[in-house]
mmCIF file of C-alpha atoms in Angstrom:
data_model
loop_
_atom_site.group_PDB
_atom_site.id
_atom_site.type_symbol
_atom_site.label_atom_id
_atom_site.label_comp_id
_atom_site.label_asym_id
_atom_site.label_seq_id
_atom_site.Cartn_x
_atom_site.Cartn_y
_atom_site.Cartn_z
ATOM 1 C CA MET A 4 108.165 -43.394 125.944
ATOM 2 C CA ALA A 5 109.878 -45.475 123.403
ATOM 3 C CA LEU A 6 108.830 -48.591 125.201
ATOM 4 C CA PHE A 7 105.246 -47.506 125.171
ATOM 5 C CA ILE A 8 105.183 -46.698 121.462
ATOM 6 C CA PHE A 9 106.901 -49.824 120.416
ATOM 7 C CA PRO A 10 104.509 -52.345 121.794
ATOM 8 C CA MET A 11 101.600 -50.547 120.082
ATOM 9 C CA SER A 12 103.243 -50.338 116.741
ATOM 10 C CA PRO A 13 102.367 -53.928 115.680
ATOM 11 C CA THR A 14 98.567 -53.229 116.209
ATOM 12 C CA ALA A 15 98.351 -50.010 114.119
ATOM 13 C CA PRO A 16 97.778 -51.681 110.726
ATOM 14 C CA ALA A 17 95.004 -53.837 112.147
ATOM 15 C CA TRP A 18 93.198 -50.833 113.573
ATOM 16 C CA SER A 19 93.376 -49.017 110.220
ATOM 17 C CA ALA A 20 91.947 -52.020 108.423
ATOM 18 C CA ASP A 21 89.050 -52.228 110.834
ATOM 19 C CA LYS A 22 88.330 -48.569 110.455
ATOM 20 C CA LYS A 23 88.409 -48.831 106.700
ATOM 21 C CA GLU A 24 86.131 -51.820 106.787
ATOM 22 C CA THR A 25 83.836 -49.939 109.095
ATOM 23 C CA ARG A 26 83.734 -47.032 106.717
ATOM 24 C CA GLN A 27 83.047 -49.376 103.815
ATOM 25 C CA ARG A 28 80.254 -51.061 105.698
ATOM 26 C CA GLU A 29 78.825 -47.650 106.617
ATOM 27 C CA ALA A 30 79.093 -46.534 103.024
ATOM 28 C CA GLN A 31 77.518 -49.785 101.871
ATOM 29 C CA ARG A 32 74.754 -49.359 104.419
ATOM 30 C CA ARG A 33 74.171 -45.804 103.313
ATOM 31 C CA THR A 34 74.195 -46.910 99.669
ATOM 32 C CA GLN A 35 71.704 -49.684 100.395
ATOM 33 C CA GLN A 36 69.593 -47.236 102.355
ATOM 34 C CA ALA A 37 69.785 -44.758 99.497
ATOM 35 C CA ILE A 38 68.877 -47.547 97.065
ATOM 36 C CA LYS A 39 65.939 -48.546 99.265
ATOM 37 C CA GLN A 40 64.858 -44.934 99.502
ATOM 38 C CA ALA A 41 65.225 -44.570 95.753
ATOM 39 C CA GLN A 42 63.266 -47.788 95.211
ATOM 40 C CA ALA A 43 60.637 -46.622 97.657
ATOM 41 C CA LYS A 44 60.519 -43.242 95.916
ATOM 42 C CA THR A 45 60.352 -44.992 92.557
ATOM 43 C CA ALA A 46 57.527 -47.205 93.791
ATOM 44 C CA GLU A 47 55.809 -44.153 95.185
ATOM 45 C CA LEU A 48 56.259 -42.326 91.889
ATOM 46 C CA GLU A 49 55.034 -45.360 89.964
ATOM 47 C CA GLN A 50 51.976 -45.551 92.203
ATOM 48 C CA ALA A 51 51.433 -41.840 91.779
ATOM 49 C CA ASN A 52 51.894 -42.250 88.029
ATOM 50 C CA THR A 53 49.410 -45.112 88.029
ATOM 51 C CA GLU A 54 46.945 -43.009 89.999
ATOM 52 C CA LEU A 55 47.501 -40.094 87.639
ATOM 53 C CA GLY A 56 47.012 -42.442 84.686
ATOM 54 C CA ASN A 57 43.768 -43.676 86.202
ATOM 55 C CA LYS A 58 42.689 -40.126 86.890
ATOM 56 C CA LEU A 59 43.672 -39.205 83.357
ATOM 57 C CA LYS A 60 41.590 -42.084 82.020
ATOM 58 C CA GLU A 61 38.696 -40.964 84.197
ATOM 59 C CA GLN A 62 39.116 -37.416 82.943
ATOM 60 C CA GLU A 63 39.276 -38.650 79.345
ATOM 61 C CA GLN A 64 36.146 -40.726 79.961
ATOM 62 C CA ARG A 65 34.436 -37.718 81.464
ATOM 63 C CA VAL A 66 35.593 -35.609 78.534
ATOM 64 C CA ASN A 67 34.247 -38.245 76.122
ATOM 65 C CA GLU A 68 30.960 -38.364 78.023
ATOM 66 C CA ALA A 69 30.828 -34.581 78.051
ATOM 67 C CA GLN A 70 31.575 -34.551 74.314
ATOM 68 C CA GLN A 71 28.870 -37.131 73.711
ATOM 69 C CA ASN A 72 26.457 -35.097 75.820
ATOM 70 C CA LEU A 73 27.483 -31.990 73.920
ATOM 71 C CA ASP A 74 26.920 -33.760 70.614
ATOM 72 C CA GLY A 75 23.560 -34.948 71.896
ATOM 73 C CA PHE A 76 22.694 -31.432 73.018
ATOM 74 C CA SER A 77 23.804 -30.110 69.632
ATOM 75 C CA ARG A 78 21.592 -32.595 67.793
ATOM 76 C CA LYS A 79 18.726 -31.861 70.143
ATOM 77 C CA ASN A 80 19.265 -28.120 69.703
ATOM 78 C CA LYS A 81 19.289 -28.616 65.936
ATOM 79 C CA ARG A 82 16.029 -30.557 66.106
ATOM 80 C CA LEU A 83 14.517 -27.938 68.389
ATOM 81 C CA THR A 84 15.653 -25.205 65.986
ATOM 82 C CA GLU A 85 14.071 -27.048 63.054
ATOM 83 C CA ASP A 86 10.902 -27.688 65.055
ATOM 84 C CA TYR A 87 10.806 -24.031 66.059
ATOM 85 C CA ALA A 88 11.180 -22.999 62.426
ATOM 86 C CA LYS A 89 8.343 -25.369 61.471
ATOM 87 C CA GLU A 90 6.150 -24.007 64.262
ATOM 88 C CA GLN A 91 6.928 -20.473 63.124
ATOM 89 C CA GLY A 92 5.855 -21.456 59.610
ATOM 90 C CA LYS A 93 2.658 -22.986 60.966
ATOM 91 C CA ALA A 94 2.019 -19.892 63.087
ATOM 92 C CA ALA A 95 2.526 -17.646 60.060
ATOM 93 C CA ASP A 96 0.162 -19.828 58.014
ATOM 94 C CA LEU A 97 -2.443 -19.768 60.793
ATOM 95 C CA GLU A 98 -2.097 -16.004 61.093
ATOM 96 C CA ALA A 99 -2.639 -15.627 57.353
ATOM 97 C CA ARG A 100 -5.682 -17.897 57.531
ATOM 98 C CA LEU A 101 -6.982 -15.935 60.501
ATOM 99 C CA LYS A 102 -6.647 -12.664 58.605
ATOM 100 C CA GLU A 103 -8.422 -14.217 55.607
ATOM 101 C CA ALA A 104 -11.184 -15.541 57.884
ATOM 102 C CA GLU A 105 -11.567 -12.094 59.477
ATOM 103 C CA SER A 106 -11.784 -10.524 56.022
ATOM 104 C CA ASN A 107 -14.390 -13.084 54.947
ATOM 105 C CA LEU A 108 -16.286 -12.472 58.183
ATOM 106 C CA ARG A 109 -16.355 -8.723 57.573
ATOM 107 C CA GLN A 110 -17.532 -9.313 53.999
ATOM 108 C CA THR A 111 -20.175 -11.766 55.209
ATOM 109 C CA ARG A 112 -21.382 -9.264 57.801
ATOM 110 C CA THR A 113 -21.613 -6.597 55.115
ATOM 111 C CA GLU A 114 -23.542 -8.927 52.825
ATOM 112 C CA LEU A 115 -25.755 -9.979 55.724
ATOM 113 C CA ALA A 116 -26.502 -6.327 56.519
ATOM 114 C CA GLU A 117 -27.378 -5.745 52.852
ATOM 115 C CA VAL A 118 -29.604 -8.838 52.823
ATOM 116 C CA SER A 119 -31.272 -7.699 56.059
ATOM 117 C CA ALA A 120 -31.898 -4.254 54.601
ATOM 118 C CA LEU A 121 -33.259 -5.847 51.407
ATOM 119 C CA GLN A 122 -35.443 -8.156 53.484
ATOM 120 C CA LEU A 123 -36.818 -5.209 55.438
ATOM 121 C CA GLU A 124 -37.491 -3.349 52.195
ATOM 122 C CA THR A 125 -39.167 -6.463 50.754
ATOM 123 C CA GLN A 126 -41.312 -6.811 53.869
ATOM 124 C CA ARG A 127 -42.240 -3.142 53.644
ATOM 125 C CA GLN A 128 -43.161 -3.536 49.975
ATOM 126 C CA PHE A 129 -45.069 -6.723 50.781
ATOM 127 C CA LYS A 130 -47.049 -4.907 53.460
ATOM 128 C CA THR A 131 -47.724 -2.062 51.018
ATOM 129 C CA MET A 132 -48.802 -4.529 48.325
ATOM 130 C CA ALA A 133 -50.935 -6.418 50.849
ATOM 131 C CA SER A 134 -52.602 -3.154 51.859
ATOM 132 C CA GLU A 135 -53.093 -2.192 48.207
ATOM 133 C CA LYS A 136 -54.458 -5.680 47.461
ATOM 134 C CA THR A 137 -56.906 -5.356 50.342
ATOM 135 C CA ALA A 138 -58.069 -2.011 48.989
ATOM 136 C CA LEU A 139 -58.175 -3.434 45.442
ATOM 137 C CA ASP A 140 -60.168 -6.452 46.615
ATOM 138 C CA ALA A 141 -62.626 -4.117 48.322
ATOM 139 C CA THR A 142 -62.926 -2.009 45.171
ATOM 140 C CA LEU A 143 -63.206 -5.136 43.027
ATOM 141 C CA ALA A 144 -65.933 -6.469 45.326
ATOM 142 C CA ILE A 145 -67.854 -3.200 44.948
ATOM 143 C CA CYS A 146 -67.381 -3.231 41.175
ATOM 144 C CA SER A 147 -68.385 -6.886 41.021
ATOM 145 C CA SER A 148 -71.495 -6.133 43.039
ATOM 146 C CA LYS A 149 -72.422 -3.209 40.778
ATOM 147 C CA ASN A 150 -71.663 -5.291 37.686
ATOM 148 C CA GLU A 151 -73.896 -8.069 38.981
ATOM 149 C CA GLN A 152 -76.638 -5.554 39.604
ATOM 150 C CA LEU A 153 -76.270 -4.188 36.075
ATOM 151 C CA TYR A 154 -76.272 -7.706 34.691
ATOM 152 C CA GLN A 155 -79.426 -8.595 36.557
ATOM 153 C CA PHE A 156 -80.991 -5.352 35.479
ATOM 154 C CA GLY A 157 -80.111 -6.005 31.825
ATOM 155 C CA ARG A 158 -81.401 -9.587 31.985
ATOM 156 C CA GLU A 159 -84.601 -8.450 33.560
ATOM 157 C CA LEU A 160 -84.981 -5.776 30.934
ATOM 158 C CA ILE A 161 -84.446 -8.246 28.109
ATOM 159 C CA ASN A 162 -86.724 -10.784 29.725
ATOM 160 C CA HIS A 163 -89.331 -8.106 30.199
ATOM 161 C CA VAL A 164 -89.120 -7.100 26.564
ATOM 162 C CA GLU A 165 -89.147 -10.733 25.389
ATOM 163 C CA ARG A 166 -92.396 -11.445 27.247
ATOM 164 C CA PRO A 167 -95.296 -12.073 24.915
ATOM 165 C CA GLU A 168 -97.129 -8.919 25.812
ATOM 166 C CA GLY A 169 -94.008 -6.789 25.498
ATOM 167 C CA PHE A 170 -92.837 -8.469 22.324
ATOM 168 C CA THR A 171 -96.304 -8.075 20.757
ATOM 169 C CA SER A 172 -96.322 -4.351 21.477
ATOM 170 C CA ILE A 173 -92.979 -4.014 19.754
ATOM 171 C CA LEU A 174 -94.205 -5.959 16.742
ATOM 172 C CA ARG A 175 -97.230 -3.718 16.595
ATOM 173 C CA ALA A 176 -94.852 -0.807 16.320
ATOM 174 C CA GLU A 177 -92.966 -2.526 13.487
ATOM 175 C CA PRO A 178 -94.418 -0.268 10.784
ATOM 176 C CA PHE A 179 -92.958 2.678 12.639
ATOM 177 C CA THR A 180 -89.596 1.080 13.602
ATOM 178 C CA GLN A 181 -89.273 -1.023 10.440
ATOM 179 C CA ILE A 182 -87.697 -3.808 12.602
ATOM 180 C CA LYS A 183 -88.626 -7.411 11.895
ATOM 181 C CA ARG A 184 -89.058 -10.203 14.439
ATOM 182 C CA VAL A 185 -85.840 -11.992 13.456
ATOM 183 C CA GLU A 186 -83.871 -8.785 13.716
ATOM 184 C CA LEU A 187 -85.298 -8.143 17.160
ATOM 185 C CA GLU A 188 -84.375 -11.619 18.256
ATOM 186 C CA ASN A 189 -80.849 -11.071 16.984
ATOM 187 C CA ILE A 190 -80.638 -7.761 18.816
ATOM 188 C CA PHE A 191 -81.817 -9.382 22.057
ATOM 189 C CA GLN A 192 -79.298 -12.215 21.614
ATOM 190 C CA ASP A 193 -76.484 -9.722 21.019
ATOM 191 C CA TYR A 194 -77.440 -7.829 24.157
ATOM 192 C CA ARG A 195 -77.622 -11.086 26.084
ATOM 193 C CA ASP A 196 -74.164 -12.149 24.822
ATOM 194 C CA ASN A 197 -72.765 -8.709 25.610
ATOM 195 C CA LEU A 198 -74.118 -8.948 29.144
ATOM 196 C CA ASP A 199 -72.619 -12.418 29.604
ATOM 197 C CA GLN A 200 -69.228 -11.307 28.278
ATOM 198 C CA ASN A 201 -69.056 -8.232 30.505
ATOM 199 C CA ARG A 202 -70.331 -9.985 33.603
ATOM 200 C CA ILE A 203 -67.588 -10.172 36.249
ATOM 201 C CA LYS A 204 -67.292 -13.625 37.699
ATOM 202 C CA PRO A 205 -67.118 -13.975 41.506
ATOM 203 C CA LEU A 206 -63.627 -14.224 43.028
ATOM 204 C CA GLY A 207 -63.998 -17.891 43.944
ATOM 205 C CA VAL A 208 -64.997 -18.820 40.400
ATOM 206 C CA ARG A 209 -62.189 -16.745 38.818
ATOM 207 C CA SER A 210 -59.503 -18.359 41.047
ATOM 208 C CA ALA A 211 -60.795 -21.856 40.229
ATOM 209 C CA ASN A 212 -61.050 -21.088 36.489
ATOM 210 C CA PRO A 213 -58.318 -18.589 35.592
#
């Protein structure tokens, strides 16, 4: 037993050194592996961070675009609101004009009805006056005819009296009538003038010489 232990005694320190070295190498390997894993994790995190940064930039760009679109929509909405207000003003103005036009139309219709009634009344009066004129023309024609007959009768009477035989008989009666020749001539002329003055001229002559 002692012999067996003794020969192995000189190799014990060497075995311990190898084991220690082995442990150190294992620890170093594990450390390097951990470092590699950490580096890989760091690289992975950096890549993820880069991707997140890119995504963040994309999101910011989208947000900026959305904000620009929103601003554009706001401006457009403002313009539409202003245009709508203008159109409302125009519509109100047109409605007021329409009401005024309707009022003027009603007034015009009323005036037209009055004018139509006046025209009908004027036509009725014209027909009445035309009928009265026709009757008056007929009466005037009768009167003119009678006047012409009286005129002719008067002229014939004066002419008959002024004939030599008639005039001589009157002169013979002068002592009884005490009328002289000149006075008789004056009387005949007065009657003749009176007949001419009271003679009604024919319608055609009166219209040509008013």
